[in-house]
Coordinates of C-alpha atoms in Angstrom, one line a residue:
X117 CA 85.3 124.6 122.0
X118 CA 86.2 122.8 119.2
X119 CA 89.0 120.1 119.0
X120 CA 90.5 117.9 116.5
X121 CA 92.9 114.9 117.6
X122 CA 94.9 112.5 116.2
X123 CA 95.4 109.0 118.3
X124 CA 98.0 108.5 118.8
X125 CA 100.2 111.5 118.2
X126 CA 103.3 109.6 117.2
X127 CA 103.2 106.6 115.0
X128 CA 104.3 104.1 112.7
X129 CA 103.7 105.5 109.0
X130 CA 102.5 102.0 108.5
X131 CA 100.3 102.3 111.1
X132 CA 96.5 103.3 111.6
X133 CA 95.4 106.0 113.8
X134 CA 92.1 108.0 114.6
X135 CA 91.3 111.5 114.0
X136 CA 88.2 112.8 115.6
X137 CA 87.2 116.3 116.2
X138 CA 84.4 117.2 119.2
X139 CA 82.7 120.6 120.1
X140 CA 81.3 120.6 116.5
X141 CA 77.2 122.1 116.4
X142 CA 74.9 118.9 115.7
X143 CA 74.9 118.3 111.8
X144 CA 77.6 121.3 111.1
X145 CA 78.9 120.7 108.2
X146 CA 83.1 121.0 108.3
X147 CA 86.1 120.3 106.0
X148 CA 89.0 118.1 107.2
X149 CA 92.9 119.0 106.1
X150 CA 95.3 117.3 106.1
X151 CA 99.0 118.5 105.0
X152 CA 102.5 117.8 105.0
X153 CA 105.8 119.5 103.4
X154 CA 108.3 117.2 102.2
X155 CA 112.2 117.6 102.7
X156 CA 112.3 119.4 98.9
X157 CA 109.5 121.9 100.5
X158 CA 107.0 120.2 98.1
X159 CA 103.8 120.3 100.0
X160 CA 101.0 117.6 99.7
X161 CA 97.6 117.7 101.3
X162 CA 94.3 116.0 101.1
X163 CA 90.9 117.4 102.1
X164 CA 87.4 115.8 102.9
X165 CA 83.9 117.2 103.9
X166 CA 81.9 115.5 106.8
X167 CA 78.5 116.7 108.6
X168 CA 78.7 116.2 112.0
X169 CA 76.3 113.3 113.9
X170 CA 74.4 114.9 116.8
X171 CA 76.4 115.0 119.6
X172 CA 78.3 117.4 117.6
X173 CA 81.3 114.8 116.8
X174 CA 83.1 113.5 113.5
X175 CA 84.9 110.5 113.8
X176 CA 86.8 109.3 110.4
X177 CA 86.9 105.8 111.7
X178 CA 82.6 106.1 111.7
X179 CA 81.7 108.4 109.5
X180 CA 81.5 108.8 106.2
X181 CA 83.3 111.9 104.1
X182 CA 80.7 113.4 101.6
X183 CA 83.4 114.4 99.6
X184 CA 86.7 115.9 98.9
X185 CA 89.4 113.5 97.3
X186 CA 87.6 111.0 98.8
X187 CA 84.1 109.4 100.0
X188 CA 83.0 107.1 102.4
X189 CA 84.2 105.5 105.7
X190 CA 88.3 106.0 105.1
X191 CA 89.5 106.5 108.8
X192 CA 92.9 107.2 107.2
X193 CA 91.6 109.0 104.3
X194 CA 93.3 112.0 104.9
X195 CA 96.9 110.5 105.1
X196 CA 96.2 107.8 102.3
X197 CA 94.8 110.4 99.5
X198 CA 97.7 113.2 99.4
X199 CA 98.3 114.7 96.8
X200 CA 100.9 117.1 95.6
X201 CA 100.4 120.8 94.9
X202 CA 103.0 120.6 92.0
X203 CA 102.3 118.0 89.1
X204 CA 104.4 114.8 89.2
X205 CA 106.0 115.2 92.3
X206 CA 106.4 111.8 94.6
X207 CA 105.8 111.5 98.6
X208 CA 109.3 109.8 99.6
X209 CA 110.9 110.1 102.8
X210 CA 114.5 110.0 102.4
X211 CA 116.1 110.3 106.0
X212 CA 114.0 107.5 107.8
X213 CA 116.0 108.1 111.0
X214 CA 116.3 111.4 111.6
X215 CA 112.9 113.3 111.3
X216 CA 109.1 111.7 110.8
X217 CA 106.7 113.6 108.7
X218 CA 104.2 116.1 110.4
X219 CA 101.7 115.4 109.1
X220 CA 99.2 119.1 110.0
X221 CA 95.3 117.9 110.7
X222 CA 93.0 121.5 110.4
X223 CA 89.2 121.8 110.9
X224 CA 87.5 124.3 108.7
X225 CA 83.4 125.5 109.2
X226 CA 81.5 124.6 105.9
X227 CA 82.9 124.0 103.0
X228 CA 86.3 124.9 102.2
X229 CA 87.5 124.0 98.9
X230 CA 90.8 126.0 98.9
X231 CA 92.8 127.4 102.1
X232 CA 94.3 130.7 101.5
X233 CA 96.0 132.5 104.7
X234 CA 92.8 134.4 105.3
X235 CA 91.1 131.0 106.4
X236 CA 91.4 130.0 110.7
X237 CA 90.7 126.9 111.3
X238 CA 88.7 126.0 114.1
X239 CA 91.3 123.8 115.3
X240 CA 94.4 121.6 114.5
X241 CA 96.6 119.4 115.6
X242 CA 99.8 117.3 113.9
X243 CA 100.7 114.2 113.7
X244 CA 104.0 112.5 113.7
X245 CA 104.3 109.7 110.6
X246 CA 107.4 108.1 111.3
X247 CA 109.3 105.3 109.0
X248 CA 111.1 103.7 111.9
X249 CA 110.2 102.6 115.7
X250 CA 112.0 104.2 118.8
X251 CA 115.5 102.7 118.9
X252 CA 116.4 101.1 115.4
X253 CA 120.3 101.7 114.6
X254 CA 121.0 102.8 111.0
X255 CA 124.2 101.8 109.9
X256 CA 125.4 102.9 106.6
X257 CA 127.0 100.2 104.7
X258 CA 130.6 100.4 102.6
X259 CA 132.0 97.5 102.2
X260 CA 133.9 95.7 99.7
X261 CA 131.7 96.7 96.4
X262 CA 128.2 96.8 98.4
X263 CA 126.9 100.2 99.3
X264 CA 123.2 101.2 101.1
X265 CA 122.1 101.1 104.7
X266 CA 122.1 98.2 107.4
X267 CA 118.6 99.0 109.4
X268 CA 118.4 97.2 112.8
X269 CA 115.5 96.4 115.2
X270 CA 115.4 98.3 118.8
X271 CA 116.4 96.6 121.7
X272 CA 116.3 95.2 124.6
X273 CA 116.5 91.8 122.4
X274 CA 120.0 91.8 121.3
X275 CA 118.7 89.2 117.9
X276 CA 119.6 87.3 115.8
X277 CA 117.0 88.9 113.8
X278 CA 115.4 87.3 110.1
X279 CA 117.6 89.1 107.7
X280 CA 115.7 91.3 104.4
X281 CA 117.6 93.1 101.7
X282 CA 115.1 95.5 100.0
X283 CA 115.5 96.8 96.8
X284 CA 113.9 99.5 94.4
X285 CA 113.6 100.0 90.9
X286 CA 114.7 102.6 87.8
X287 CA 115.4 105.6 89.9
X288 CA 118.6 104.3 91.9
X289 CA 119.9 105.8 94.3
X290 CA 119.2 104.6 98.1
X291 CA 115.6 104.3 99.2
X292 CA 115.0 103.3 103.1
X293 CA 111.3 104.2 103.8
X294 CA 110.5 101.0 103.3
X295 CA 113.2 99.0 105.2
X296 CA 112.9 101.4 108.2
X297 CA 109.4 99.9 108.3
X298 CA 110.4 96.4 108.2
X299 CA 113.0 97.1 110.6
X300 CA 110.3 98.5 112.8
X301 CA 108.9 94.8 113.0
X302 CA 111.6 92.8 114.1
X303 CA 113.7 92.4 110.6
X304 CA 117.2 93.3 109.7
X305 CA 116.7 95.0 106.8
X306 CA 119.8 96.3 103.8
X307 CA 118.5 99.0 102.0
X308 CA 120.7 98.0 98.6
X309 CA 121.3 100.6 96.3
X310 CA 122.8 98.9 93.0
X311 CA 123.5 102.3 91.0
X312 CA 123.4 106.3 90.8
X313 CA 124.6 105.9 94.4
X314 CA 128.0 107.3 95.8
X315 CA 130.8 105.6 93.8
X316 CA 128.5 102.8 91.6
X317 CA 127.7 103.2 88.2
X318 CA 125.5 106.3 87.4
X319 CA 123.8 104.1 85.1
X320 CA 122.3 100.5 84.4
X321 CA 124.1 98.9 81.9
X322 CA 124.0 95.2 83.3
X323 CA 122.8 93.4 86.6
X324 CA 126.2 91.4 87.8
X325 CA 124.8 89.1 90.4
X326 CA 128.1 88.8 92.1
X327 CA 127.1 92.4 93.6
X328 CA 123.7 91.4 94.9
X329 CA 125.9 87.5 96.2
X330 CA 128.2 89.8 98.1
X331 CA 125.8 91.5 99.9
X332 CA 123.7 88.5 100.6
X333 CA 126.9 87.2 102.3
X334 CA 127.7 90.6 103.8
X335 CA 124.3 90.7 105.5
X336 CA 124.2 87.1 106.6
X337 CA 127.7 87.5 108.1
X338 CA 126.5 90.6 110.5
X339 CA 126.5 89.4 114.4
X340 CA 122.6 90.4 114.4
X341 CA 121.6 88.4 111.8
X342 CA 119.7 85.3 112.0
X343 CA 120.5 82.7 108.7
X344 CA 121.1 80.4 106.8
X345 CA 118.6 82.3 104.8
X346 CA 117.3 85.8 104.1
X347 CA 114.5 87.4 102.2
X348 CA 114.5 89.7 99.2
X349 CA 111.6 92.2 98.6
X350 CA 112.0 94.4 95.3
X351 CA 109.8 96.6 93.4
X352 CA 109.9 96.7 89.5
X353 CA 113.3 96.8 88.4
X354 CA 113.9 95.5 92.2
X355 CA 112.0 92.5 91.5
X356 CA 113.8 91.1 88.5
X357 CA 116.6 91.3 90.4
X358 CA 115.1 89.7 93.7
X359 CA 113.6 86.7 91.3
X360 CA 117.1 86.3 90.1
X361 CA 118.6 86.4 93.3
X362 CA 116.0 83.7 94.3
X363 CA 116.7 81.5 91.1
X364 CA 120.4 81.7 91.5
X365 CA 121.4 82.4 95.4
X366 CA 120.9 79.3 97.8
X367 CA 120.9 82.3 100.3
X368 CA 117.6 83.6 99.4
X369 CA 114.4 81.5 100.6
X370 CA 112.1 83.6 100.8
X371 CA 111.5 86.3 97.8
X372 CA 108.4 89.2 97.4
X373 CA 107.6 90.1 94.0
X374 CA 106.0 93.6 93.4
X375 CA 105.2 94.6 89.9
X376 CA 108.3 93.4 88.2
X377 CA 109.1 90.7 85.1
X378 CA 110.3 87.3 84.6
X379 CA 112.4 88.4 82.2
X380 CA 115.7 90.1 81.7
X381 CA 114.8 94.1 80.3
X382 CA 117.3 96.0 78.5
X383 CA 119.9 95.0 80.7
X384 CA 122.2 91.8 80.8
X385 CA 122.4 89.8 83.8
X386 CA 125.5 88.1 84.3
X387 CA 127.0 85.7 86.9
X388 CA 130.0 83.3 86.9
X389 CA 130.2 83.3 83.4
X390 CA 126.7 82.9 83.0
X391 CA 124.9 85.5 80.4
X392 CA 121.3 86.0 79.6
X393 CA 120.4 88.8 76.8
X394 CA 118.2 90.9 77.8
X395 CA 114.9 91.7 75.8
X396 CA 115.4 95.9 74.2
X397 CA 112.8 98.0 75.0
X398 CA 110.6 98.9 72.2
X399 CA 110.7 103.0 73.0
X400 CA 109.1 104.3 70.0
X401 CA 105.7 102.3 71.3
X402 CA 105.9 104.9 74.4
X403 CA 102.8 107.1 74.4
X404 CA 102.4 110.7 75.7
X405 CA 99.8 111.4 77.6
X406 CA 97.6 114.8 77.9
X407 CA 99.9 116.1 80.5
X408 CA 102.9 115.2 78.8
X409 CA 103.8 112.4 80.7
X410 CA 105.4 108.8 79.3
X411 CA 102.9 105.8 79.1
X412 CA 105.5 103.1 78.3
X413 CA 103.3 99.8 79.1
X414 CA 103.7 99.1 75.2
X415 CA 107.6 99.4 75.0
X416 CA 107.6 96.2 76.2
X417 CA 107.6 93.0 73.3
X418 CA 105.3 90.0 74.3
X419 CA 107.5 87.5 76.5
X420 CA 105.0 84.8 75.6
X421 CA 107.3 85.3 71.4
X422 CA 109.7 82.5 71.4
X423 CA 112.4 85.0 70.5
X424 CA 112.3 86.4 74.1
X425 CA 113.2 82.7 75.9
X426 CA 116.9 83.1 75.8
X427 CA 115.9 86.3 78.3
X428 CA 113.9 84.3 80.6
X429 CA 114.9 84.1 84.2
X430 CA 114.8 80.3 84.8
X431 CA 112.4 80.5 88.1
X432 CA 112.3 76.9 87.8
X433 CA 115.5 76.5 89.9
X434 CA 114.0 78.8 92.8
X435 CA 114.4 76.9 96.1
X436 CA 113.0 79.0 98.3
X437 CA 109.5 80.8 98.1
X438 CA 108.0 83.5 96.1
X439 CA 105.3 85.9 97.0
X440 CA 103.7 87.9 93.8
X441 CA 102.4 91.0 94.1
X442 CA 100.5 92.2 91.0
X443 CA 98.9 95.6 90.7
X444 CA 96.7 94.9 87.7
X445 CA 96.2 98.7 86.2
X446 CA 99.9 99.0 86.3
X447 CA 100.8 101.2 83.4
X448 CA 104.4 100.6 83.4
X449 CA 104.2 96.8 82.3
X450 CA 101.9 94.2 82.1
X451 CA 102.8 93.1 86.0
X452 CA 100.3 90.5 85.7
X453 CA 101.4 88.6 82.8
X454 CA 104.7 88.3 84.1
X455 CA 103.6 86.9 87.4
X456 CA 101.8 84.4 85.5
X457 CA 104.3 83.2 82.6
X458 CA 107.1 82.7 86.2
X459 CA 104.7 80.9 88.4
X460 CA 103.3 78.7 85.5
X461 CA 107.1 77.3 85.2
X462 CA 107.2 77.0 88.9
X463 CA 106.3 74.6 91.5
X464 CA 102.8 74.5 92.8
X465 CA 104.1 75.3 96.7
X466 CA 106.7 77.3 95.6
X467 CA 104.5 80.7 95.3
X468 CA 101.7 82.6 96.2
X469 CA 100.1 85.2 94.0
X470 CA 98.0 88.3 95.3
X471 CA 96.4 90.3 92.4
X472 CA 94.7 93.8 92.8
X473 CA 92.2 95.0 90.6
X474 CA 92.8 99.1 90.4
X475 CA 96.2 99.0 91.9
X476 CA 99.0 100.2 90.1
X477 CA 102.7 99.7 89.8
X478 CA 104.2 101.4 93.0
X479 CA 102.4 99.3 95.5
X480 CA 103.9 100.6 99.1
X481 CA 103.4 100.3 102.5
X482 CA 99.7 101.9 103.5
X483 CA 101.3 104.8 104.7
X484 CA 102.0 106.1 101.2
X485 CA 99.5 107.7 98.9
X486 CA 99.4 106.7 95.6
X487 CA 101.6 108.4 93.3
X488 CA 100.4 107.5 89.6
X489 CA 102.5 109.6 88.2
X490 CA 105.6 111.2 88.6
X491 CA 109.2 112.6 87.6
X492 CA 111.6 110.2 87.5
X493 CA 116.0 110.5 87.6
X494 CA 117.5 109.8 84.0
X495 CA 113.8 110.0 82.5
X496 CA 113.6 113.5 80.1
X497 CA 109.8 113.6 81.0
X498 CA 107.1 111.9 83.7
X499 CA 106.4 108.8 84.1
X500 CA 103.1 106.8 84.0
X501 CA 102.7 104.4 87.0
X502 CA 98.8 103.7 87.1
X503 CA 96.2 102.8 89.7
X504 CA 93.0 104.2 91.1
X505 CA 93.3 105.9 94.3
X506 CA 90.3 104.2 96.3
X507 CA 91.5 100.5 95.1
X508 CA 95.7 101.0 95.3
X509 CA 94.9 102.1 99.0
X510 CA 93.3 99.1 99.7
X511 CA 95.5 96.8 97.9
X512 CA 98.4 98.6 99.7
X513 CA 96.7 97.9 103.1
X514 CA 96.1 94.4 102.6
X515 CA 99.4 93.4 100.9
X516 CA 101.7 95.1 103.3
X517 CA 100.1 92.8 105.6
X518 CA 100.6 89.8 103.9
X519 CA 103.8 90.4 102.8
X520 CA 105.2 91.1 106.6
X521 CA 103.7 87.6 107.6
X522 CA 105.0 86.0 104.8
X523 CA 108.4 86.9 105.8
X524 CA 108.1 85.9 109.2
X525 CA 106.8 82.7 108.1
X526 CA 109.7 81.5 106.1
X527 CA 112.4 83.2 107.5
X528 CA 111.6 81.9 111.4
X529 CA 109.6 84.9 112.9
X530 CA 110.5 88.0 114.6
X531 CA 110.8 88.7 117.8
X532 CA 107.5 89.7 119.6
X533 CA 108.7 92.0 122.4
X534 CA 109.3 95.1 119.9
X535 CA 108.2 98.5 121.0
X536 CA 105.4 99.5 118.9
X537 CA 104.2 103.2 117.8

């Protein structure tokens, strides 16, 4: 009888686990499914082909897929290479707290390049991805200007925890996938939303860092929170604001960088009567793509013009520490450039930069398959991220790891007794 398990059942979408399948014929050859439906119905699924050895087995963690949307030893292949059924569409879990992802593992004889309702697996299982551990409190967070969501390690250590705000990029709105993660692994971690988000502007027109001040404060007053300091992590439009936060906010010692600028980018940031112009994007430079979707990597002008200084972010002030986190085929701005023009300014133990060859711009916990393209809120077509599918997984593997050290380096540590799924 055959039998396909994942181990375990219910985990951490951060997490690795095994998928094997026993009671195959010596050297049968079989297709692994995988698939999951998303909370707009949007279904995304990933398939690879494996012969199995001779006692009849197929381990992913030992054996090598043939092919599929992927080759090779990949023990999380199947959860790493998703991919949507409809063009453009984004793996995102919105309600980290409520429900995981089921993630449905099937086992097909021979090859079985597309499932119609006519094909029976030989077996299957599901898996339970989930974006936080047993027992984190979500606590949505009004207060005074600052909106987004206060995530909170399980018990039975009652904290001080290291404090995290975590921020993301052009879309707006309220994203917690990643902070339920962190949260998972002993941080206190405010999901920030800074616009298009209940009663903030709909729109971008200007970063005022008196919003991003307040919430520091807000965060580091909370009884659960461990200061003086906090982190920032931010992604693209995230991380200009998390280097500014760093450059300006005593509060902030210890900042991650992913795929953002060093400069201000068609939006002012003010602060205390401070103002630096931002640089305009250069839209008619966009180019269209085969499938219709927006390349804008050339919109932006060359920071390295003399005209562009007055936009700079002065990282030379940062305090605390920085870790970069470059994706180098990013396709929505030259990531890598930027990370080199701030640390060049910055002291020598003041930063740390990882760079990935094939990555591209939405570098994400390893849970999440690379999305290279997609539709994106206020953009009238797609979007071009970037990034192979083989190297992005690896450099989100390796950098999630790396960043979570980092913070518990310079922000004191987390506390080790945390259930873990």
């Amino acid at each position: 009888m055959v039998e396909v398990t994942v181990t375990p059942q219910s985990s951490l979408a951060d997490r690795a686990v095994q998928v094997v399948v026993r009671g195959l014929a010596p050297s049968q050859l079989v297709t692994l499914r995988a698939w999951l439906t998303d909370e707009h119905g949007e279904r995304f699924q990933a398939r690879a082909f494996y012969r199995a050895d001779e006692a009849g087995e197929v381990d992913a963690g030992r054996h090598a897929a043939l092919g599929g949307n992927y080759a090779g030893v990949w023990p999380m292949g199947l959860f790493w290479f998703l991919q949507p059924d409809t063009l453009f569409r984004r793996l995102v879990k919105r309600d980290v707290a409520g429900s995981p992802f089921l993630v449905h593992l099937e086992v097909f004889d021979g090859l079985c390049l597309v499932t119609g309702p006519q094909d029976e697996p030989l077996a299957a299982c599901t898996a339970e991805r989930w974006y936080v551990g047993p027992g984190v409190q979500r606590v949505p967070i009004r207060e005074g200007r600052v909106r987004g969501a206060l995530l909170l390690p399980p018990g039975p250590h009652p904290g001080p925890f290291p404090a995290v705000i975590d921020l993301f990029g052009g879309a707006g709105g309220l994203i917690e996938f990643r902070a339920g993660l962190l949260a998972s692994r002993g941080f206190a971690v405010l999901a920030l939303a800074f616009f298009a988000y209940e009663d903030l502007p709909r729109t971008l027109t200007q970063l005022d860092l008196e919003y991003f001040e307040e919430a520091a404060n807000l965060l580091l007053r909370h009884p659960k929170v461990r200061g003086p300091g906090l982190g920032v992590i931010g992604v693209s439009k995230g991380a200009e604001v998390a280097l500014a936060m760093a450059t300006f906010l005593p509060q902030v010692v210890a900042t991650v960088w992913i795929n953002g600028t060093a400069f201000l980018h068609g939006n002012s940031l003010i602060y205390k009567g401070l103002r630096i112009p931002p640089i305009p994007y250069h839209t008619e430079r966009m180019l269209f793509t085969e499938l219709g979707a927006m390349d804008n990597s050339a919109i932006f002008a060359d920071p390295r013009d003399p005209a562009c200084s007055a936009s700079a972010i002065p990282v030379e002030k940062i305090q605390g520490k920085v870790l970069f986190v470059v994706g180098e085929a990013d396709r929505s701005f030259n990531s890598k450039l930027f990370a080199q023009l701030a640390t060049a300014r910055m002291r020598q133990d003041g930063y740390r930069l990882l760079s990935y060859p094939g990555a591209g711009h939405l570098i994400e916990p390893p849970g999440s398959p690379l999305c290279s393209v997609s539709s994106l809120r206020g953009s009238p077509r797609p979007v071009v991220w970037g990034g192979e599918p083989q190297p992005h997984a690896k450099a989100q593997e390796h950098s999630w790891q790396e960043i979570v050290q980092f913070l518990e380096l310079h922000l004191g540590g987390t506390v080790p007794s945390l259930p873990v799924i």
